[in-house]
mmCIF file of C-alpha atoms and ligand atoms in Angstrom:
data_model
loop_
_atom_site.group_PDB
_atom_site.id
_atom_site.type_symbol
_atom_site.label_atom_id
_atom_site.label_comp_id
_atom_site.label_asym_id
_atom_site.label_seq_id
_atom_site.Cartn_x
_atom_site.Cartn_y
_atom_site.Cartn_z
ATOM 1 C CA UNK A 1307 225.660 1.895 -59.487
ATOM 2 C CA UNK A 1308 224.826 1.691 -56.048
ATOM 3 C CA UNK A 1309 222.885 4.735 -54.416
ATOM 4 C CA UNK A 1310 223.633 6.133 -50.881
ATOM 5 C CA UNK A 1311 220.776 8.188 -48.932
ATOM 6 C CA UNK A 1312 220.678 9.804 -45.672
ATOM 7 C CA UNK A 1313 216.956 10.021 -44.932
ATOM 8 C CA UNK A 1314 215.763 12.407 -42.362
ATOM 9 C CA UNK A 1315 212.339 11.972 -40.193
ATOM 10 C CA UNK A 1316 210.940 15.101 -37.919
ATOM 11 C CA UNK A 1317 207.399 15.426 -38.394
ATOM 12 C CA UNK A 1318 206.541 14.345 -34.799
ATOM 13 C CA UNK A 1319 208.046 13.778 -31.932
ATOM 14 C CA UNK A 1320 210.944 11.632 -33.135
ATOM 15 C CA UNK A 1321 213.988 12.558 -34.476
ATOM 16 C CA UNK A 1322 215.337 9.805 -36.834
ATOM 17 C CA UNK A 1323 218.012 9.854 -39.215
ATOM 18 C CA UNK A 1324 219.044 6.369 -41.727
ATOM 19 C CA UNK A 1325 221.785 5.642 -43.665
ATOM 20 C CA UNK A 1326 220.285 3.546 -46.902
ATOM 21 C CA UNK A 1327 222.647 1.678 -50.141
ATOM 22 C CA UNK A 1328 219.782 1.281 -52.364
ATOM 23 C CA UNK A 1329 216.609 -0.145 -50.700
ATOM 24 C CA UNK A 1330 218.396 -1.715 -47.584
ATOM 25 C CA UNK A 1331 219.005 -0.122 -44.462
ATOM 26 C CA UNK A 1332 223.054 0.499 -43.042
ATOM 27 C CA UNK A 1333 221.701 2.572 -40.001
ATOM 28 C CA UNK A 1334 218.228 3.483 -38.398
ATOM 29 C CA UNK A 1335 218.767 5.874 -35.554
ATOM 30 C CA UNK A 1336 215.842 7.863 -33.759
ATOM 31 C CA UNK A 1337 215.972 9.126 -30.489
ATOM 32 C CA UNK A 1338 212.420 9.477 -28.972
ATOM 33 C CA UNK A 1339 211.481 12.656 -27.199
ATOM 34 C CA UNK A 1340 210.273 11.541 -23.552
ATOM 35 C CA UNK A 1341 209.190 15.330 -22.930
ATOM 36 C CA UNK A 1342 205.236 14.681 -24.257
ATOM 37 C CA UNK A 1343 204.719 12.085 -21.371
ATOM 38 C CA UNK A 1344 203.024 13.312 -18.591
ATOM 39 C CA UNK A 1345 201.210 16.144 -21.348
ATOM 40 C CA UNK A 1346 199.019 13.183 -22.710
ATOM 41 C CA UNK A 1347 200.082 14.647 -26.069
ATOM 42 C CA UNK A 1348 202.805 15.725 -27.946
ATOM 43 C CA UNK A 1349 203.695 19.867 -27.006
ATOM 44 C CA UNK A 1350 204.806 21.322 -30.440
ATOM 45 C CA UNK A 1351 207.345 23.659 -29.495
ATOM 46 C CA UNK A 1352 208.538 21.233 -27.162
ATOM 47 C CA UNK A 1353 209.176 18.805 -30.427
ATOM 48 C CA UNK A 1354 210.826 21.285 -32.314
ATOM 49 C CA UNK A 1355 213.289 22.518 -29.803
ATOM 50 C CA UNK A 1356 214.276 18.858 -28.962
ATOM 51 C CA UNK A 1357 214.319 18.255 -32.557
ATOM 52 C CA UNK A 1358 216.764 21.005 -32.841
ATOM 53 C CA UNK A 1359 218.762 19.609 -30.167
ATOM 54 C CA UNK A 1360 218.943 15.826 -31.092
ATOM 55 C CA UNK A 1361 219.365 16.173 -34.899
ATOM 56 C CA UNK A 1362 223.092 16.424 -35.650
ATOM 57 C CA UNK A 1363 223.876 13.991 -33.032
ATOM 58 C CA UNK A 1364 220.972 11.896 -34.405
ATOM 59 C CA UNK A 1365 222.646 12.023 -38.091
ATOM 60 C CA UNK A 1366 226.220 11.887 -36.669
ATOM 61 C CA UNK A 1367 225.486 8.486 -35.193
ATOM 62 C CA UNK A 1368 223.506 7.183 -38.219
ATOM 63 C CA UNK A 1369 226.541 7.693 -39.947
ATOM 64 C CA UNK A 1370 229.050 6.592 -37.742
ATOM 65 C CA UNK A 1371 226.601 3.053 -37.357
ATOM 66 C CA UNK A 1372 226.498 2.895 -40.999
ATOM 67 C CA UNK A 1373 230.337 3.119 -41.231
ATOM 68 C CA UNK A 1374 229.492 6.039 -43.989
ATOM 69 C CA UNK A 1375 231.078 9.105 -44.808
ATOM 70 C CA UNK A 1376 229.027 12.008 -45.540
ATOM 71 C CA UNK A 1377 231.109 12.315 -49.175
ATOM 72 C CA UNK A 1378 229.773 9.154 -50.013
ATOM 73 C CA UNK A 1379 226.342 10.178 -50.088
ATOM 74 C CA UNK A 1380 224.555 10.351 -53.406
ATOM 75 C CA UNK A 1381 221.211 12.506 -51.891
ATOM 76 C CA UNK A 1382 219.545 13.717 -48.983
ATOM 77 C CA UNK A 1383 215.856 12.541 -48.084
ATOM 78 C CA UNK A 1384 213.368 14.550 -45.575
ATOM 79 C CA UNK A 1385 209.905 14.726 -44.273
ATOM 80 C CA UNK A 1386 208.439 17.682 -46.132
ATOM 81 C CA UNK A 1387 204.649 16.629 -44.553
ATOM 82 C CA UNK A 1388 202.403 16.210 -43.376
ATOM 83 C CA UNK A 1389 203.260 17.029 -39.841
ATOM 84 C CA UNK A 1390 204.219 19.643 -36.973
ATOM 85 C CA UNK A 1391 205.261 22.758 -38.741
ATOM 86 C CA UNK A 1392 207.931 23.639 -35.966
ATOM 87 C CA UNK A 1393 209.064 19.769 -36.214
ATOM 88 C CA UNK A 1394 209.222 20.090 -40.061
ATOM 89 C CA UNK A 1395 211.056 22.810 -40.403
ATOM 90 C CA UNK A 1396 214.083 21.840 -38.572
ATOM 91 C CA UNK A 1397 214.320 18.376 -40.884
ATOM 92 C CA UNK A 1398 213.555 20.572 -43.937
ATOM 93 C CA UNK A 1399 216.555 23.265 -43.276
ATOM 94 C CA UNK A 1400 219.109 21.086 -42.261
ATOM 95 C CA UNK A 1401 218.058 19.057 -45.331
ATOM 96 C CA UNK A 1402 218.723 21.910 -47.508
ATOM 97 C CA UNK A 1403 221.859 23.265 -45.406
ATOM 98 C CA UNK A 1404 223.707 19.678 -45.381
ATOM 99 C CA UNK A 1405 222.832 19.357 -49.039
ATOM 100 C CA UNK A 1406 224.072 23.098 -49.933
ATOM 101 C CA UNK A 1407 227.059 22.236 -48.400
ATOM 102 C CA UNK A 1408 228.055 18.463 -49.267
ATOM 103 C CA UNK A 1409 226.391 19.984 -53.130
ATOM 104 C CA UNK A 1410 224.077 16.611 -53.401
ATOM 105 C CA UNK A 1411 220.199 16.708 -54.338
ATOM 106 C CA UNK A 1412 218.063 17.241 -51.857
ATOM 107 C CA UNK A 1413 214.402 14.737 -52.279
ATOM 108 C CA UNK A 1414 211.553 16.260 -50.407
ATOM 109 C CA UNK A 1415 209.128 13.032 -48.778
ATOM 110 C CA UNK A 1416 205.444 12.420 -48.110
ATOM 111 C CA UNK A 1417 205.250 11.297 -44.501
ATOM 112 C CA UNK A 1418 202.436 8.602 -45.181
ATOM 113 C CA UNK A 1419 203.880 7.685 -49.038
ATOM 114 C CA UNK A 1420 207.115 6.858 -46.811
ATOM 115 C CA UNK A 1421 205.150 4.779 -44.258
ATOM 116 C CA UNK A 1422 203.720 2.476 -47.202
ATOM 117 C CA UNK A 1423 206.922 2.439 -48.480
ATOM 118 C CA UNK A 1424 208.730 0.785 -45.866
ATOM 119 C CA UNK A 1425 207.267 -2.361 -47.225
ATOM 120 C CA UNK A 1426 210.098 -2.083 -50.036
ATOM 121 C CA UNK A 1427 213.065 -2.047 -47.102
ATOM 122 C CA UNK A 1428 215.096 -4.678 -48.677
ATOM 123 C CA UNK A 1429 215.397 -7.123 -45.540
ATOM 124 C CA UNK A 1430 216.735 -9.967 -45.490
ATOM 125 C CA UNK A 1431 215.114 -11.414 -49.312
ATOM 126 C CA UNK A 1432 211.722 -10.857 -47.317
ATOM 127 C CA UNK A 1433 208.917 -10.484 -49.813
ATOM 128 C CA UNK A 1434 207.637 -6.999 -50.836
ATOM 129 C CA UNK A 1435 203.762 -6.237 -51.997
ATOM 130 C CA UNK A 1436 202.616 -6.596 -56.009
ATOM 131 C CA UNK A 1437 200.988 -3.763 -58.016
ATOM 132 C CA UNK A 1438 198.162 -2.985 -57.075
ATOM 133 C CA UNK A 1439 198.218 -3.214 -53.146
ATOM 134 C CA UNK A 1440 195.988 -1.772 -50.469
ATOM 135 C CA UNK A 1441 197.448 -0.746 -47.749
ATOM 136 C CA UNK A 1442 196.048 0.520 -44.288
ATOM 137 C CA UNK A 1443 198.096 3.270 -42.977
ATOM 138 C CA UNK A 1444 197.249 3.688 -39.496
ATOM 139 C CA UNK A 1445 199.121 6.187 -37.554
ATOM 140 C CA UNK A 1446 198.688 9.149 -34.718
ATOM 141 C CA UNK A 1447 197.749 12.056 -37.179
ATOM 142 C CA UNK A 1448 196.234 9.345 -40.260
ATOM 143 C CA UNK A 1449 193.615 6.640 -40.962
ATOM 144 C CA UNK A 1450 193.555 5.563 -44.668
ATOM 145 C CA UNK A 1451 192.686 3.110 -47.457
ATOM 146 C CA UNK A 1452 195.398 3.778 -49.558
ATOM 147 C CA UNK A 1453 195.308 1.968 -53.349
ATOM 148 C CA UNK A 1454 199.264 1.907 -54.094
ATOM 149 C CA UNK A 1455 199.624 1.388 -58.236
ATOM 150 C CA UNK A 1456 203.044 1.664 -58.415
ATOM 151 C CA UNK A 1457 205.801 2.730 -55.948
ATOM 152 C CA UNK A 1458 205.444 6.133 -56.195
ATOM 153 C CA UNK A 1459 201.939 6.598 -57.218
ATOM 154 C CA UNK A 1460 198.678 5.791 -54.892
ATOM 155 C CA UNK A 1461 195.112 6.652 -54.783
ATOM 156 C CA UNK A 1462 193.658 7.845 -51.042
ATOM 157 C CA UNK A 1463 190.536 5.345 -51.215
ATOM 158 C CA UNK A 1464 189.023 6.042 -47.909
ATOM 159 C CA UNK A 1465 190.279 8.164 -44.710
ATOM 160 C CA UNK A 1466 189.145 9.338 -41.207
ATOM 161 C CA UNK A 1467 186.655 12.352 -41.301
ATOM 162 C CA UNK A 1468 187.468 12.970 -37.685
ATOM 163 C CA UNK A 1469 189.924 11.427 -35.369
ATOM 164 C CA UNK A 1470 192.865 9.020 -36.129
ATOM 165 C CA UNK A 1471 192.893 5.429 -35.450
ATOM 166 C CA UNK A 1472 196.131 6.132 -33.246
ATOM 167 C CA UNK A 1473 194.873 8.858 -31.636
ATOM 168 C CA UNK A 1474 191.884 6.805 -30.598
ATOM 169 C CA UNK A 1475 194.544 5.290 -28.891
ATOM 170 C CA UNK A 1476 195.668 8.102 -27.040
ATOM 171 C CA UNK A 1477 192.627 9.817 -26.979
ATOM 172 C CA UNK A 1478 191.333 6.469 -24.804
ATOM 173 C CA UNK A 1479 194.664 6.010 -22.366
ATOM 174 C CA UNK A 1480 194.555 10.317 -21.809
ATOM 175 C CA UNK A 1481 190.863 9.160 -20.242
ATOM 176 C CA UNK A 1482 192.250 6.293 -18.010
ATOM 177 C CA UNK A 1483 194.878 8.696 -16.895
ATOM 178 C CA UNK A 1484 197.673 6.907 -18.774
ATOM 179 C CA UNK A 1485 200.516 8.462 -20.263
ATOM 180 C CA UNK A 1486 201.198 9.321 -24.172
ATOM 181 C CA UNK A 1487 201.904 7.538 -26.517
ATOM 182 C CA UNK A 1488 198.995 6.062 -25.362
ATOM 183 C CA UNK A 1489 198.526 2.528 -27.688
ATOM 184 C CA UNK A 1490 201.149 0.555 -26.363
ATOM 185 C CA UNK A 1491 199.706 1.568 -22.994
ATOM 186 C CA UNK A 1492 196.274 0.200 -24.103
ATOM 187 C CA UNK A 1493 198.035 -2.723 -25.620
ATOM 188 C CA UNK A 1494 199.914 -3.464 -22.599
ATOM 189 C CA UNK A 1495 196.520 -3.567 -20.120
ATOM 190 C CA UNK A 1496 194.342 -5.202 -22.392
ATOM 191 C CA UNK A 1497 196.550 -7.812 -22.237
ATOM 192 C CA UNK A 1498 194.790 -8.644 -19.056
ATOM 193 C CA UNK A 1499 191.423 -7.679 -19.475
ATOM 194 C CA UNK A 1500 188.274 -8.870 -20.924
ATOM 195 C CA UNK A 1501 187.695 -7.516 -24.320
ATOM 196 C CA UNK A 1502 183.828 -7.966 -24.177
ATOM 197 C CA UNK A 1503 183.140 -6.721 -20.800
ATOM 198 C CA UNK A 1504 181.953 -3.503 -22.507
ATOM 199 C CA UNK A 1505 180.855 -3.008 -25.870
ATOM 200 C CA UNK A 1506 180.354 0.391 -28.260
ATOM 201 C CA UNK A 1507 178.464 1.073 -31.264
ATOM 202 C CA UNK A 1508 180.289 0.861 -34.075
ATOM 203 C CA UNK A 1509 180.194 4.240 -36.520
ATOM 204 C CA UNK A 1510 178.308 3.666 -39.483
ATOM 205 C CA UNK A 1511 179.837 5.898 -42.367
ATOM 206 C CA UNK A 1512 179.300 5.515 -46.116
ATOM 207 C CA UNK A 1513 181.918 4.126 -48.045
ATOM 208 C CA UNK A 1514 185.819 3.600 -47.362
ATOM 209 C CA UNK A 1515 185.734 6.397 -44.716
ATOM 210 C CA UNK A 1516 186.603 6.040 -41.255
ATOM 211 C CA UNK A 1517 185.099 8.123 -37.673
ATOM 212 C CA UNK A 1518 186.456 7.388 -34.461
ATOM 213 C CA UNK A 1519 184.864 10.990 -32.588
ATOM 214 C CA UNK A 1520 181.894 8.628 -31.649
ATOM 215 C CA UNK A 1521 183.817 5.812 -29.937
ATOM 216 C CA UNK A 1522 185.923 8.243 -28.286
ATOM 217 C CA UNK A 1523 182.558 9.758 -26.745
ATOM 218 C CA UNK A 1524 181.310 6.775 -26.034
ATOM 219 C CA UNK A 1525 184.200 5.773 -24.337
ATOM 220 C CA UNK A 1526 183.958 8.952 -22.530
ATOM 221 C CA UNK A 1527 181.209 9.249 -21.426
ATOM 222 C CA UNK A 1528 180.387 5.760 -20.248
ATOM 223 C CA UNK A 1529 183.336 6.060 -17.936
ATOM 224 C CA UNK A 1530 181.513 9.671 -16.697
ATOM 225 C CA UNK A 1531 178.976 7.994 -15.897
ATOM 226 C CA UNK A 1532 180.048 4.876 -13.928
ATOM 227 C CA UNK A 1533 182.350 7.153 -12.219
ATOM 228 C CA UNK A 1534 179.556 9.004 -10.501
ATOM 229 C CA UNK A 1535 178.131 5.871 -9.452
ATOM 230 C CA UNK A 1536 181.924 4.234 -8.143
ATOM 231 C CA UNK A 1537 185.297 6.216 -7.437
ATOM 232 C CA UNK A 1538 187.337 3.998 -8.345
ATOM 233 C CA UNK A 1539 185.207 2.537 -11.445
ATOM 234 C CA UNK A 1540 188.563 3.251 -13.275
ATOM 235 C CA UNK A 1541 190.906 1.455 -11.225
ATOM 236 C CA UNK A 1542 189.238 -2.018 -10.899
ATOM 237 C CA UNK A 1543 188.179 -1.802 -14.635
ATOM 238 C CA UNK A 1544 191.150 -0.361 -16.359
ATOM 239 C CA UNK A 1545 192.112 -3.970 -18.243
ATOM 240 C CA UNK A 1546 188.695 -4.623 -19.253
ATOM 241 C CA UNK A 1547 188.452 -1.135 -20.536
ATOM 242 C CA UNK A 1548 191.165 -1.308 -22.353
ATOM 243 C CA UNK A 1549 190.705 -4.412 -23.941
ATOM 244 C CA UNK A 1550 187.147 -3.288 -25.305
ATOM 245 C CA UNK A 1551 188.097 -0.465 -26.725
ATOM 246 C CA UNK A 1552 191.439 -1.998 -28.320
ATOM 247 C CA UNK A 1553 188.671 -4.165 -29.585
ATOM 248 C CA UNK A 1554 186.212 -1.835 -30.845
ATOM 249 C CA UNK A 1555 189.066 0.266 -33.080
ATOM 250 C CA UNK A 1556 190.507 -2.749 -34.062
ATOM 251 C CA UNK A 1557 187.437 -4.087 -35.767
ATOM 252 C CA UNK A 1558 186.358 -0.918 -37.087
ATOM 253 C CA UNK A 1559 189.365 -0.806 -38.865
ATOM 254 C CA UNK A 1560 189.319 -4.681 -40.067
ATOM 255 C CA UNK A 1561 185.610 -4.213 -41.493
ATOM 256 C CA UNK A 1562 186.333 -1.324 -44.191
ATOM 257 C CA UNK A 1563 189.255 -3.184 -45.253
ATOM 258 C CA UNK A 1564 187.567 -6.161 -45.937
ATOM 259 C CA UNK A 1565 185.012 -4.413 -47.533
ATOM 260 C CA UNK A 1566 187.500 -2.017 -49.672
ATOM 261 C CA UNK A 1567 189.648 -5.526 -50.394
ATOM 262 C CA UNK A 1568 186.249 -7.037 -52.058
ATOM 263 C CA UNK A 1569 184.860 -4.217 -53.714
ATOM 264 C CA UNK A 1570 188.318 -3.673 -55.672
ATOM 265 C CA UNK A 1571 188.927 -7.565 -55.802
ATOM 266 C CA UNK A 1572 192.350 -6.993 -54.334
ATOM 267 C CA UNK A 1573 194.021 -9.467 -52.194
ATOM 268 C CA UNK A 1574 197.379 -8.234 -51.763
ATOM 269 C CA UNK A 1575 197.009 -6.271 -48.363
ATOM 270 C CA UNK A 1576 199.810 -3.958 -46.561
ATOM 271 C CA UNK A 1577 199.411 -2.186 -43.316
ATOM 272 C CA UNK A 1578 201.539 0.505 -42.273
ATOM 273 C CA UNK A 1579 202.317 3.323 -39.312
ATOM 274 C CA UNK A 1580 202.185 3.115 -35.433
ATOM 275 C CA UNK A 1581 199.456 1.441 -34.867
ATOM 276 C CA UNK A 1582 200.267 -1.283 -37.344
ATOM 277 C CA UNK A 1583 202.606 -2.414 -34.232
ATOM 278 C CA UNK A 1584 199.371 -3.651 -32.060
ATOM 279 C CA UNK A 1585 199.392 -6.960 -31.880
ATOM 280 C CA UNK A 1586 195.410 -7.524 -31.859
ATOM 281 C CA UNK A 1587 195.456 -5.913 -35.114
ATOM 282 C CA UNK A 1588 198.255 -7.824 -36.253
ATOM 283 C CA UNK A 1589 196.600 -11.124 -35.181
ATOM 284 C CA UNK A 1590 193.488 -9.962 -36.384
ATOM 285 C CA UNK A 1591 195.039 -9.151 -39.718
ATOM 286 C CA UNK A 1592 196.379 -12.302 -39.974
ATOM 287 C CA UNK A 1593 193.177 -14.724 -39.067
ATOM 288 C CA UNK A 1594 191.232 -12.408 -41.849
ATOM 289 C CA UNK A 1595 194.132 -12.689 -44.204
ATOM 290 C CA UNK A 1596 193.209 -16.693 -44.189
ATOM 291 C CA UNK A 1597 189.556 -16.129 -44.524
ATOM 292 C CA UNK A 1598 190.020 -13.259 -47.394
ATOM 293 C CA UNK A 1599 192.786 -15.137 -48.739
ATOM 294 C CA UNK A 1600 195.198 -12.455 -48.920
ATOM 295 C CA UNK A 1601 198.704 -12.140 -48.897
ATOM 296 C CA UNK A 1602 199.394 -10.157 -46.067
ATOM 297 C CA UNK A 1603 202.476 -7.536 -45.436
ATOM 298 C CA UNK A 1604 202.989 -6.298 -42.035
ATOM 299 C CA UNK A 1605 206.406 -4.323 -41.522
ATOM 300 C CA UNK A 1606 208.775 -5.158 -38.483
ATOM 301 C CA UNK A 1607 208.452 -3.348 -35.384
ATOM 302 C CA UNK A 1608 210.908 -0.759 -35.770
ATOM 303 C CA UNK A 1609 209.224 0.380 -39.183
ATOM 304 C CA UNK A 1610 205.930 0.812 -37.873
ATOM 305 C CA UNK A 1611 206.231 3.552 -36.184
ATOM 306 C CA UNK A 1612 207.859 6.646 -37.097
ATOM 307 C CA UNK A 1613 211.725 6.237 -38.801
ATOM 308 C CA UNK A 1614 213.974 7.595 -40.921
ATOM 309 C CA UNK A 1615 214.779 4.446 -43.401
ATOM 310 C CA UNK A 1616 211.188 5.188 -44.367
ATOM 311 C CA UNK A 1617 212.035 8.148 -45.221
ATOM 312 C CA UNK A 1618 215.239 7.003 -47.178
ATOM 313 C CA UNK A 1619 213.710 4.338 -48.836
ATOM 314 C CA UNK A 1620 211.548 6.902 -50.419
ATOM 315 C CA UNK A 1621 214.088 8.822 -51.569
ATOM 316 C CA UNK A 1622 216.064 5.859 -53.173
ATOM 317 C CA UNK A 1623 212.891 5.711 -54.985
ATOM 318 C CA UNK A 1624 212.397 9.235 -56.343
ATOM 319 C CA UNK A 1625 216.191 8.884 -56.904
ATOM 320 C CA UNK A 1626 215.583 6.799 -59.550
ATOM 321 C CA UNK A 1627 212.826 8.223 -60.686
ATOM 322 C CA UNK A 1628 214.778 11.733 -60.556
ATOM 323 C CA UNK A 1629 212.138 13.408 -58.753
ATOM 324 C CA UNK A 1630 214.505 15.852 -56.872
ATOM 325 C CA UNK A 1631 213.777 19.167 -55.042
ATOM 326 C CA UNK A 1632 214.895 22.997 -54.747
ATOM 327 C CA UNK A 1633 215.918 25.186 -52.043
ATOM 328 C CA UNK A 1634 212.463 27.182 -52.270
ATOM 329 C CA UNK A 1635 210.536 24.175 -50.706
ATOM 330 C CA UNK A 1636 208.437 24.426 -47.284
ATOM 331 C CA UNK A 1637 207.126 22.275 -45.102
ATOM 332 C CA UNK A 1638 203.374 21.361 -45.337
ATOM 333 C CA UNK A 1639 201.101 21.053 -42.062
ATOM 334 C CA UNK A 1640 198.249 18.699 -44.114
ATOM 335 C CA UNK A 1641 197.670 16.787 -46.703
ATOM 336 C CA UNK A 1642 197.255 19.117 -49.776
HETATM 337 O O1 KG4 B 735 203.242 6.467 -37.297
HETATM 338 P P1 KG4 B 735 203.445 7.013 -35.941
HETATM 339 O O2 KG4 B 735 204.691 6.605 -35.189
HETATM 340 O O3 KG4 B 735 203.409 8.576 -35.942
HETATM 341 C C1 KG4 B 735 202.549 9.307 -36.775
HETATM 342 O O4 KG4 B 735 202.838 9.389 -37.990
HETATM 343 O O5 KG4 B 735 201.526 9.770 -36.206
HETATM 344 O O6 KG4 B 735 202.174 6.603 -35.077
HETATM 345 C C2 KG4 B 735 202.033 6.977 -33.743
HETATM 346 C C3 KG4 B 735 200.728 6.392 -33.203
HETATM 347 C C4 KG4 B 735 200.383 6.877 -31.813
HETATM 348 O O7 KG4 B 735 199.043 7.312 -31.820
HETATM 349 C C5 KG4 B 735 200.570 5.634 -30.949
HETATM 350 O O8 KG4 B 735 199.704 5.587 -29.821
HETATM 351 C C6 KG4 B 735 200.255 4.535 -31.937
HETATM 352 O O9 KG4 B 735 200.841 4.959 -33.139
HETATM 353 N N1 KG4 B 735 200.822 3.246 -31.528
HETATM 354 C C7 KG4 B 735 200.072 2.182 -31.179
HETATM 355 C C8 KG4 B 735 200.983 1.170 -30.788
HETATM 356 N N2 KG4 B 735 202.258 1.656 -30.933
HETATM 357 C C9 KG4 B 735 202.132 2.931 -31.394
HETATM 358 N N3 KG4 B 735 198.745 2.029 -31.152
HETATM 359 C C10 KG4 B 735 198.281 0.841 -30.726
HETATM 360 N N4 KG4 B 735 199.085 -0.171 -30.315
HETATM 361 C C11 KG4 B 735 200.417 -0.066 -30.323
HETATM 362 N N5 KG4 B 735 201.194 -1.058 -29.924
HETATM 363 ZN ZN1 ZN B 736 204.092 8.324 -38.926
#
């Protein structure tokens, strides 16, 4: 019997909603907000009121694209965290309204279980990960080692103690004055600058763990300082600053992997979330891939960052497995 799922995503700044028959994708529709630009950051109550405002239409289309009607639909699946509270909660109650009314099960959804999930979009016969997989999930809010034994159940191997590899990211373009979401900014002027024209200490914690508060001061305060000595140090530099510390996250990332990959003799090897979309991670992913000998899984571009067939895929998932939820659940800021 084939299963129909509208999944719902809200937990950020994009409003997504996917129409999924089993594991493959009918419709993917997310409308981005534009709002957090010039704040260097995403405003919360700014997120929730445009969340508010874009979600029916956001469904309505998904629908429409997937040439579904809403009777057909076996379940509803939502982001029930981690995220923005305000964001959550409008995904969560019209979750629980649209399944009241259309009386279908309503499957609450782990943000980052969805984002490793993605990997098991069915697309186009492409190949998914074998049991046991790591999987780097690598996103604004997130920055783990994640050991995934079986679709639905994972081990948290290593994570950041401070700041997220993605907002690194932003963290680093905020500083050069450029706008948020700030990695594809980085992305786009390292592209023309010289990744070793400056270079950072790497952070040196035990373990699987991750720390990017030290680069980020680094980063910081290097540019203080050359800025006393030269206006416009930013200006002429921005590429090569850029590009070195693209660089530096990138390979502070690559080396626990490697080292979590060894230590657990695994060489099947997912990444997942926004920041799996960088392309020097992605090439540098792939050049370690043939020294590690892994087998490698990156997702497309539009499943990197944030989606709703994530989300749905998920819930196809816990469909199966009949994990369903009741009208008494709330949304969930952190990881619990
Ligand atoms: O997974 P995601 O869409 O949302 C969260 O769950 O947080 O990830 C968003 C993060 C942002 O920090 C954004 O700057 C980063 O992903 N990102 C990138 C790129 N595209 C998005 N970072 C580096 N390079 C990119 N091309
Ligand atoms: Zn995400």
């Amino acid at each position: 019997m084939d299963i129909y799922i509208l999944g719902i995503e809200s937990s950020c700044d994009d409003t997504s909603a996917a129409v999924l028959k089993n594991n493959k994708v009918l419709a993917n529709v997310i409308a981005n907000q534009s709002v957090h630009e010039k704040y260097g950051g995403v405003v919360p109550e700014l997120a929730s009121r445009a969340h508010q405002q874009n979600i029916i239409p956001v469904v309505d289309t998904a629908l429409s694209n997937a040439n579904i009607h809403k009777n057909q639909l076996d379940a509803i699946a939502f982001t029930n965290g981690p995220g923005l509270l305000g964001s959550l909660l409008v995904g969560t109650t019209f979750s629980k309204t649209f399944s009241l009314a259309l009386d279908i099960p309503m499957i609450q959804v782990n943000h980052l279980q969805a984002h490793i999930l993605a990997h098991f979009i069915d697309d186009d016969n492409k190949s998914f990960p074998s049991f046991p997989f790591l999987c780097l999930t690598v996103s604004g809010g997130h920055t783990q080692i994640v050991l995934v034994k079986e679709h639905l159940e994972y081990e948290i191997i290593g994570s950041t103690i401070d700041d997220a590899s993605g907002e690194a990211f932003d963290k680093a373009a905020k500083t050069l004055g450029l706008p948020y979401p700030g990695g594809p900014m980085i992305q786009k002027y390292a592209g023309k600058g010289n990744p070793n024209a400056f270079t950072f200490t790497y952070p040196n914690i035990p373990k699987y763990d991750y720390s990017f508060s030290g680069l980020k001061t680094s980063f910081l305060y290097l540019i203080r300082d050359q800025l006393k000595l030269d206006k416009n140090f930013i200006k002429e530099n921005i590429c090569d600053l850029a590009a070195s510390i693209q660089k530096a996250i990138v390979e502070i990332l690559l080396i626990k992997l490697v080292k979590a990959a060894k230590d657990f003799e695994i060489n099947e090897v997912a990444v997942a979330g926004g920041v799996s979309a960088n392309m020097l991670l992605r090439d540098r992913l792939i050049e370690t891939a043939t020294q590690e000998k892994w087998s490698l899984y990156i997702p497309k571009f539009e499943y990197c960052t944030d989606n709703a067939a994530m989300i749905g895929v998920t819930g196809y998932y816990k469909f199966v497995n009949k994990q369903f939820s009741n009208l008494d659940i709330v949304p969930y800021t952190r990881i619990v």
